[in-house]
Tab-separated table of C-alpha atoms and ligand atoms in Angstrom:
chain	number	residue	atom	x	y	z
G	1	UNK	CA	89.069	5.116	-122.673
G	2	UNK	CA	85.470	5.102	-123.581
G	3	UNK	CA	83.360	8.231	-123.997
G	4	UNK	CA	81.351	7.319	-120.937
G	5	UNK	CA	84.201	7.592	-118.302
G	6	UNK	CA	83.869	10.481	-116.063
G	7	UNK	CA	86.005	13.470	-116.680
G	8	UNK	CA	87.276	13.047	-113.184
G	9	UNK	CA	89.081	9.970	-114.280
G	10	UNK	CA	89.792	10.610	-117.946
G	11	UNK	CA	91.894	13.619	-117.096
G	12	UNK	CA	93.861	11.991	-114.311
G	13	UNK	CA	97.511	11.309	-114.746
G	14	UNK	CA	97.788	7.800	-113.296
G	15	UNK	CA	100.505	6.183	-111.384
G	16	UNK	CA	103.149	4.171	-113.332
G	17	UNK	CA	104.269	1.089	-111.559
G	18	UNK	CA	107.749	-0.264	-111.968
G	19	UNK	CA	107.904	-2.714	-114.996
G	20	UNK	CA	107.287	-6.393	-114.481
G	21	UNK	CA	108.544	-7.576	-117.851
G	22	UNK	CA	107.979	-11.149	-118.971
G	23	UNK	CA	110.256	-11.184	-122.082
G	24	UNK	CA	113.296	-12.647	-120.164
G	25	UNK	CA	114.628	-13.345	-116.719
G	26	UNK	CA	116.064	-10.212	-115.291
G	27	UNK	CA	118.028	-9.483	-112.097
G	28	UNK	CA	115.084	-7.535	-110.804
G	29	UNK	CA	116.112	-4.427	-108.799
G	30	UNK	CA	113.367	-2.080	-109.805
G	31	UNK	CA	110.501	-2.284	-107.417
G	32	UNK	CA	111.951	-2.749	-103.922
G	33	UNK	CA	110.740	-6.220	-103.490
G	34	UNK	CA	112.636	-8.436	-100.976
G	35	UNK	CA	115.106	-10.964	-102.510
G	36	UNK	CA	114.242	-13.404	-99.724
G	37	UNK	CA	111.109	-15.661	-99.656
G	38	UNK	CA	108.345	-15.084	-97.150
G	39	UNK	CA	108.821	-16.354	-93.539
G	40	UNK	CA	108.585	-20.043	-92.729
G	41	UNK	CA	105.002	-21.036	-92.171
G	42	UNK	CA	103.528	-18.544	-94.574
G	43	UNK	CA	103.076	-20.793	-97.513
G	44	UNK	CA	101.420	-23.376	-95.326
G	45	UNK	CA	99.099	-20.913	-93.732
G	46	UNK	CA	98.058	-19.635	-97.127
G	47	UNK	CA	97.519	-23.216	-98.438
G	48	UNK	CA	95.301	-24.112	-95.440
G	49	UNK	CA	93.151	-20.973	-96.017
G	50	UNK	CA	92.816	-21.732	-99.776
G	51	UNK	CA	90.751	-24.725	-98.771
G	52	UNK	CA	88.189	-22.407	-97.271
G	53	UNK	CA	87.752	-19.977	-100.132
G	54	UNK	CA	83.983	-20.464	-100.333
G	55	UNK	CA	83.732	-18.305	-97.129
G	56	UNK	CA	84.263	-14.519	-96.921
G	57	UNK	CA	87.225	-13.260	-95.070
G	58	UNK	CA	86.816	-11.729	-91.575
G	59	UNK	CA	85.920	-8.029	-92.143
G	60	UNK	CA	87.194	-7.223	-88.682
G	61	UNK	CA	90.624	-8.839	-89.439
G	62	UNK	CA	90.645	-9.565	-85.639
G	63	UNK	CA	93.490	-12.139	-85.610
G	64	UNK	CA	95.804	-10.134	-87.703
G	65	UNK	CA	95.091	-6.865	-86.017
G	66	UNK	CA	95.641	-8.605	-82.594
G	67	UNK	CA	98.965	-10.032	-83.785
G	68	UNK	CA	99.996	-6.525	-84.988
G	69	UNK	CA	98.751	-4.954	-81.702
G	70	UNK	CA	100.929	-7.456	-79.595
G	71	UNK	CA	103.881	-6.801	-81.868
G	72	UNK	CA	103.815	-3.069	-81.580
G	73	UNK	CA	102.466	-2.760	-78.039
G	74	UNK	CA	99.190	-1.066	-79.022
G	75	UNK	CA	95.423	-2.059	-78.746
G	76	UNK	CA	93.451	-3.615	-81.716
G	77	UNK	CA	91.499	-0.278	-81.895
G	78	UNK	CA	94.796	1.339	-82.869
G	79	UNK	CA	95.407	-0.945	-85.800
G	80	UNK	CA	93.932	-0.926	-89.367
G	81	UNK	CA	94.826	-3.433	-92.060
G	82	UNK	CA	94.200	-3.132	-95.766
G	83	UNK	CA	94.847	-4.559	-99.144
G	84	UNK	CA	98.296	-3.089	-99.423
G	85	UNK	CA	99.388	0.220	-97.952
G	86	UNK	CA	98.481	2.022	-101.227
G	87	UNK	CA	94.882	1.243	-100.142
G	88	UNK	CA	95.384	3.080	-96.928
G	89	UNK	CA	97.077	6.102	-98.600
G	90	UNK	CA	94.061	6.388	-100.818
G	91	UNK	CA	91.728	6.133	-97.861
G	92	UNK	CA	93.620	8.756	-96.070
G	93	UNK	CA	93.424	11.277	-98.914
G	94	UNK	CA	89.761	10.422	-99.214
G	95	UNK	CA	89.240	11.037	-95.484
G	96	UNK	CA	91.370	14.161	-94.964
G	97	UNK	CA	92.248	15.877	-98.302
G	98	UNK	CA	89.172	15.633	-100.472
G	99	UNK	CA	87.331	18.379	-102.261
G	100	UNK	CA	89.682	21.061	-102.011
G	101	UNK	CA	91.036	20.511	-98.591
G	102	UNK	CA	94.671	21.449	-98.206
G	103	UNK	CA	97.326	18.712	-98.617
G	104	UNK	CA	101.085	18.959	-98.588
G	105	UNK	CA	103.857	16.529	-99.422
G	106	UNK	CA	107.405	16.698	-100.909
G	107	UNK	CA	107.978	17.322	-104.613
G	108	UNK	CA	110.210	14.364	-104.885
G	109	UNK	CA	108.524	11.412	-103.078
G	110	UNK	CA	106.240	8.436	-103.595
G	111	UNK	CA	104.441	9.211	-106.855
G	112	UNK	CA	101.157	7.945	-105.557
G	113	UNK	CA	100.619	10.950	-103.332
G	114	UNK	CA	100.107	13.249	-106.264
G	115	UNK	CA	97.906	10.797	-108.011
G	116	UNK	CA	95.563	10.348	-104.884
G	117	UNK	CA	95.625	14.128	-104.376
G	118	UNK	CA	94.490	14.684	-107.981
G	119	UNK	CA	91.931	11.881	-107.642
G	120	UNK	CA	90.323	13.385	-104.609
G	121	UNK	CA	90.670	16.993	-105.752
G	122	UNK	CA	92.919	17.983	-102.916
G	123	UNK	CA	94.201	21.542	-102.933
G	124	UNK	CA	97.700	20.323	-102.743
G	125	UNK	CA	101.107	21.908	-102.700
G	126	UNK	CA	104.396	20.008	-103.264
G	127	UNK	CA	107.201	21.216	-101.063
G	128	UNK	CA	110.706	21.064	-102.698
G	129	UNK	CA	113.349	18.928	-101.084
G	130	UNK	CA	116.508	20.787	-100.038
G	131	UNK	CA	119.538	20.944	-102.513
G	132	UNK	CA	120.949	17.814	-100.820
G	133	UNK	CA	117.656	15.985	-101.457
G	134	UNK	CA	116.656	15.904	-97.767
G	135	UNK	CA	113.348	16.973	-96.288
G	136	UNK	CA	113.528	20.247	-94.317
G	137	UNK	CA	111.186	19.498	-91.283
G	138	UNK	CA	110.969	23.353	-90.873
G	139	UNK	CA	108.950	23.556	-94.152
G	140	UNK	CA	106.223	21.540	-92.723
G	141	UNK	CA	105.698	23.334	-89.437
G	142	UNK	CA	102.200	24.874	-88.876
G	143	UNK	CA	100.881	24.170	-92.445
G	144	UNK	CA	97.255	23.511	-91.318
G	145	UNK	CA	96.322	20.646	-93.505
G	146	UNK	CA	96.828	17.105	-94.371
G	147	UNK	CA	100.599	16.155	-94.666
G	148	UNK	CA	101.958	13.055	-96.264
G	149	UNK	CA	105.653	12.186	-95.874
G	150	UNK	CA	107.501	9.038	-96.512
G	151	UNK	CA	110.069	8.253	-93.877
G	152	UNK	CA	112.561	7.122	-95.137
G	153	UNK	CA	111.620	9.000	-98.279
G	154	UNK	CA	111.381	7.345	-101.544
G	155	UNK	CA	113.102	7.437	-104.020
G	156	UNK	CA	115.929	9.146	-102.043
G	157	UNK	CA	116.092	6.665	-99.126
G	158	UNK	CA	116.824	9.622	-96.738
G	159	UNK	CA	115.206	9.575	-93.348
G	160	UNK	CA	114.046	12.005	-90.650
G	161	UNK	CA	114.480	11.402	-86.899
G	162	UNK	CA	111.442	10.802	-84.585
G	163	UNK	CA	112.212	14.222	-82.957
G	164	UNK	CA	111.954	15.957	-86.481
G	165	UNK	CA	108.600	14.180	-87.227
G	166	UNK	CA	107.366	15.134	-83.655
G	167	UNK	CA	107.961	18.804	-84.518
G	168	UNK	CA	105.773	18.458	-87.583
G	169	UNK	CA	102.940	16.514	-85.909
G	170	UNK	CA	103.048	18.905	-82.849
G	171	UNK	CA	102.960	22.013	-84.920
G	172	UNK	CA	99.891	20.790	-86.955
G	173	UNK	CA	97.260	19.944	-84.456
G	174	UNK	CA	94.416	20.697	-86.831
G	175	UNK	CA	95.614	18.329	-89.672
G	176	UNK	CA	96.471	14.666	-89.969
G	177	UNK	CA	100.094	13.898	-90.583
G	178	UNK	CA	100.553	10.698	-92.356
G	179	UNK	CA	104.004	9.095	-92.010
G	180	UNK	CA	104.507	6.395	-94.631
G	181	UNK	CA	106.964	3.976	-93.021
G	182	UNK	CA	107.236	1.474	-95.837
G	183	UNK	CA	111.002	1.242	-95.506
G	184	UNK	CA	111.552	1.920	-91.840
G	185	UNK	CA	112.577	-1.585	-90.975
G	186	UNK	CA	115.819	-0.957	-93.032
G	187	UNK	CA	117.296	1.401	-90.570
G	188	UNK	CA	114.932	4.283	-90.139
G	189	UNK	CA	113.605	5.517	-86.814
G	190	UNK	CA	109.985	4.742	-86.478
G	191	UNK	CA	107.573	7.343	-85.039
G	192	UNK	CA	105.071	4.671	-83.845
G	193	UNK	CA	105.700	5.614	-80.161
G	194	UNK	CA	104.305	9.007	-80.933
G	195	UNK	CA	100.938	7.588	-81.870
G	196	UNK	CA	100.219	7.277	-78.198
G	197	UNK	CA	100.808	10.974	-77.663
G	198	UNK	CA	99.226	12.660	-80.803
G	199	UNK	CA	95.703	11.845	-82.046
G	200	UNK	CA	96.515	13.425	-85.498
G	201	UNK	CA	99.508	11.046	-86.384
G	202	UNK	CA	98.818	8.249	-88.857
G	203	UNK	CA	101.677	5.798	-89.290
G	204	UNK	CA	101.321	3.613	-92.405
G	205	UNK	CA	103.384	0.415	-92.894
G	206	UNK	CA	103.492	-2.501	-95.342
G	207	UNK	CA	104.367	-6.230	-95.426
G	208	UNK	CA	105.565	-5.726	-99.080
G	209	UNK	CA	109.218	-4.893	-98.482
G	210	UNK	CA	110.554	-5.853	-95.158
G	211	UNK	CA	108.336	-8.988	-94.888
G	212	UNK	CA	108.680	-10.334	-98.347
G	213	UNK	CA	104.875	-10.242	-99.078
G	214	UNK	CA	104.564	-7.776	-101.899
G	215	UNK	CA	102.375	-10.164	-103.928
G	216	UNK	CA	99.981	-10.723	-100.946
G	217	UNK	CA	99.043	-7.057	-100.783
G	218	UNK	CA	99.099	-6.235	-96.996
G	219	UNK	CA	99.408	-2.960	-95.407
G	220	UNK	CA	98.624	-1.623	-92.024
G	221	UNK	CA	98.231	1.603	-90.107
G	222	UNK	CA	98.719	2.510	-86.403
G	223	UNK	CA	97.176	5.538	-85.008
G	224	UNK	CA	94.819	6.921	-82.370
G	225	UNK	CA	91.322	5.210	-82.077
G	226	UNK	CA	89.583	8.167	-83.837
G	227	UNK	CA	91.836	8.029	-86.935
G	228	UNK	CA	91.448	4.209	-87.064
G	229	UNK	CA	87.707	4.644	-86.912
G	230	UNK	CA	87.815	7.078	-89.776
G	231	UNK	CA	89.648	4.497	-92.054
G	232	UNK	CA	87.160	1.922	-91.036
G	233	UNK	CA	84.295	4.199	-92.092
G	234	UNK	CA	85.812	4.480	-95.497
G	235	UNK	CA	86.550	0.680	-95.743
G	236	UNK	CA	82.953	-0.106	-94.795
G	237	UNK	CA	81.674	2.365	-97.410
G	238	UNK	CA	83.604	0.582	-100.101
G	239	UNK	CA	84.749	-2.926	-99.550
G	240	UNK	CA	84.533	-4.417	-96.136
G	241	UNK	CA	86.262	-7.728	-97.173
G	242	UNK	CA	89.219	-5.941	-98.701
G	243	UNK	CA	91.815	-8.215	-97.200
G	244	UNK	CA	91.449	-11.833	-98.435
G	245	UNK	CA	91.630	-14.986	-96.333
G	246	UNK	CA	94.976	-16.058	-97.610
G	247	UNK	CA	96.576	-12.803	-97.068
G	248	UNK	CA	95.133	-12.438	-93.506
G	249	UNK	CA	96.691	-15.769	-92.792
G	250	UNK	CA	99.986	-14.900	-94.515
G	251	UNK	CA	100.203	-11.856	-92.201
G	252	UNK	CA	99.603	-13.726	-89.081
G	253	UNK	CA	102.146	-16.508	-89.982
G	254	UNK	CA	104.720	-13.896	-90.989
G	255	UNK	CA	104.483	-12.117	-87.689
G	256	UNK	CA	104.974	-15.493	-85.836
G	257	UNK	CA	108.457	-15.697	-87.548
G	258	UNK	CA	109.160	-11.995	-87.456
G	259	UNK	CA	112.793	-12.558	-86.253
G	260	UNK	CA	113.263	-14.202	-89.631
G	261	UNK	CA	111.945	-11.009	-91.327
G	262	UNK	CA	114.065	-8.617	-89.296
G	263	UNK	CA	117.143	-10.851	-89.800
G	264	UNK	CA	116.531	-10.466	-93.604
G	265	UNK	CA	116.345	-6.732	-93.222
G	266	UNK	CA	119.709	-6.723	-91.391
G	267	UNK	CA	121.221	-8.773	-94.370
G	268	UNK	CA	119.696	-6.257	-96.809
G	269	UNK	CA	121.229	-3.276	-94.867
G	270	UNK	CA	124.536	-5.159	-94.840
G	271	UNK	CA	124.397	-5.730	-98.608
G	272	UNK	CA	123.314	-2.061	-98.992
G	273	UNK	CA	126.465	-0.684	-97.250
G	274	UNK	CA	128.693	-3.028	-99.442
G	275	UNK	CA	126.982	-1.836	-102.595
G	276	UNK	CA	127.140	1.890	-101.589
G	277	UNK	CA	130.812	1.531	-101.079
G	278	UNK	CA	131.353	-0.187	-104.461
G	279	UNK	CA	129.298	2.376	-106.296
G	280	UNK	CA	131.130	5.184	-104.601
G	281	UNK	CA	134.509	3.578	-105.623
G	282	UNK	CA	133.196	3.591	-109.224
G	283	UNK	CA	132.676	7.339	-108.925
G	284	UNK	CA	128.930	7.344	-108.059
G	285	UNK	CA	127.331	9.937	-105.682
G	286	UNK	CA	125.211	7.683	-103.491
G	287	UNK	CA	122.535	9.371	-101.208
G	288	UNK	CA	122.696	8.087	-97.656
G	289	UNK	CA	120.044	5.438	-97.546
G	290	UNK	CA	117.834	3.990	-94.692
G	291	UNK	CA	115.894	1.886	-97.107
G	292	UNK	CA	116.178	-1.380	-99.175
G	293	UNK	CA	117.437	0.499	-102.094
G	294	UNK	CA	120.116	3.152	-103.041
G	295	UNK	CA	119.569	6.344	-105.004
G	296	UNK	CA	122.759	7.043	-106.999
G	297	UNK	CA	124.178	9.010	-109.980
G	298	UNK	CA	127.302	9.057	-111.871
G	299	UNK	CA	128.692	12.435	-112.741
G	300	UNK	CA	128.873	12.926	-116.573
G	301	UNK	CA	126.854	9.747	-117.246
G	302	UNK	CA	123.191	10.037	-118.417
G	303	UNK	CA	120.816	8.214	-116.024
G	304	UNK	CA	118.427	6.990	-118.883
G	305	UNK	CA	121.465	5.610	-120.844
G	306	UNK	CA	122.617	3.691	-117.747
G	307	UNK	CA	119.153	2.363	-117.046
G	308	UNK	CA	118.791	1.212	-120.717
G	309	UNK	CA	122.288	-0.371	-121.004
G	310	UNK	CA	121.693	-2.257	-117.648
G	311	UNK	CA	118.338	-3.529	-119.015
G	312	UNK	CA	120.125	-4.755	-122.211
G	313	UNK	CA	122.433	-6.722	-119.903
G	314	UNK	CA	119.541	-8.218	-117.980
G	315	UNK	CA	119.666	-5.934	-114.922
G	316	UNK	CA	116.470	-3.860	-114.131
G	317	UNK	CA	116.640	-0.832	-112.148
G	318	UNK	CA	114.248	2.152	-111.760
G	319	UNK	CA	114.877	5.396	-113.559
G	320	UNK	CA	112.633	8.398	-113.173
G	321	UNK	CA	112.625	10.887	-116.012
G	322	UNK	CA	111.718	13.856	-113.735
G	323	UNK	CA	113.240	17.203	-113.071
G	324	UNK	CA	116.315	17.153	-110.722
G	325	UNK	CA	116.544	13.316	-110.589
G	326	UNK	CA	116.736	12.184	-114.158
G	327	UNK	CA	120.420	11.360	-113.729
G	328	UNK	CA	119.799	9.052	-110.751
G	329	UNK	CA	118.997	5.334	-110.620
G	330	UNK	CA	117.029	3.754	-107.842
G	331	UNK	CA	118.564	0.420	-107.247
G	332	UNK	CA	116.820	-2.180	-105.043
G	333	UNK	CA	119.139	-4.068	-102.774
G	334	UNK	CA	118.970	-7.774	-103.788
G	335	UNK	CA	121.187	-10.712	-102.682
G	336	UNK	CA	124.960	-10.242	-102.607
G	337	UNK	CA	125.035	-12.323	-105.863
G	338	UNK	CA	122.507	-10.002	-107.643
G	339	UNK	CA	124.481	-6.978	-106.568
G	340	UNK	CA	127.658	-8.716	-107.855
G	341	UNK	CA	125.988	-8.960	-111.331
G	342	UNK	CA	124.867	-5.322	-111.040
G	343	UNK	CA	128.304	-3.979	-110.256
G	344	UNK	CA	129.927	-5.991	-113.022
G	345	UNK	CA	127.448	-4.718	-115.532
G	346	UNK	CA	127.906	-1.118	-114.375
G	347	UNK	CA	131.706	-1.500	-114.573
G	348	UNK	CA	131.340	-2.929	-118.134
G	349	UNK	CA	129.170	-0.010	-119.160
G	350	UNK	CA	131.334	2.718	-117.797
G	351	UNK	CA	134.458	1.138	-119.310
G	352	UNK	CA	132.821	0.478	-122.666
H	1	PLP	C1	106.068	0.265	-101.824
H	1	PLP	C2	105.517	1.532	-101.199
H	1	PLP	C3	104.185	1.576	-100.815
H	1	PLP	C4	103.146	0.554	-101.234
H	1	PLP	O1	103.199	-0.524	-100.487
H	1	PLP	P1	102.050	-1.676	-100.714
H	1	PLP	O2	101.786	-2.041	-99.276
H	1	PLP	O3	102.766	-2.695	-101.583
H	1	PLP	O4	100.889	-1.068	-101.405
H	1	PLP	C5	103.797	2.661	-100.084
H	1	PLP	N1	104.652	3.691	-99.829
H	1	PLP	C6	105.806	3.649	-100.281
H	1	PLP	C7	106.658	4.917	-100.008
H	1	PLP	C8	106.331	2.586	-100.950
H	1	PLP	O5	107.643	2.678	-101.398
């Protein structure tokens, strides 16, 4: 850091992304990417747009917003798209939880909520998960402030029902409730239908996981016209062209083959159930997952050790050195072959 950097940033504890090592080929199960390639038509659409890079992208993102509106049965005015859903989370904290405004999110959740809360000087409180690592929806009733919940939650994979989310949204009419549905296509219950009924509900989604486009950076939000207009104000105050041409085209093409994406999600869910059963057989405690990863610990085995031993054997998983979860591994669901390699490596470590 230079001595010129504002104290606002120099004191900030930044987000640590999962490692993307280059030293060797790993079985990469650490950042919840899809093991399957993007939908047919995506590469062609991106290539065609690459020939027009001298032109700015469409700041309205009309084609993609219309495609999403059709896919989810809402109007274009209810859809916002951005450069990854992280961008939208940032905008939401900036819009609703800035300069001391109250914000609430679980103590164990997506790490970026805390970073954005710090960045925007939210007056935030982290609400502990229950003993079984689930979210108690009662804890979020009538809080009177901005609320961010990942549903399914990360890194636990555990989900709330739409009815439970509705209770939270309904009891907080004076605050925006952001539901981050990054993993909902893997078996969660989406609360999208509630956006027609509640003007304070902001549903955030991403193309990164269920649509195999992590590298394209594409996220979207669905909400009341008012909330979407708020996000637009922030976007037009920062970077109106924040989704590039190739990514806009990738998104439209991906939705044209959305059956392919949803079929991949079902494959991942099937693999997840197989892996969860195998890990359980090896003595692991596996939290019930509605996501494209499992969160598991082996009684009497140090999580950090397991992580390091797996890495030595070429298998990369995510380990969080944090209170309550330091013995857990978050394991992305890959192809059946990749999970075979994982299970064999774990077996060798436990037996060695
Ligand atoms: C992966 C993830 C995101 C970020 O998604 P991008 O669209 O790739 O920025 C947001 N929220 C949660 C809970 C995630 O796991």
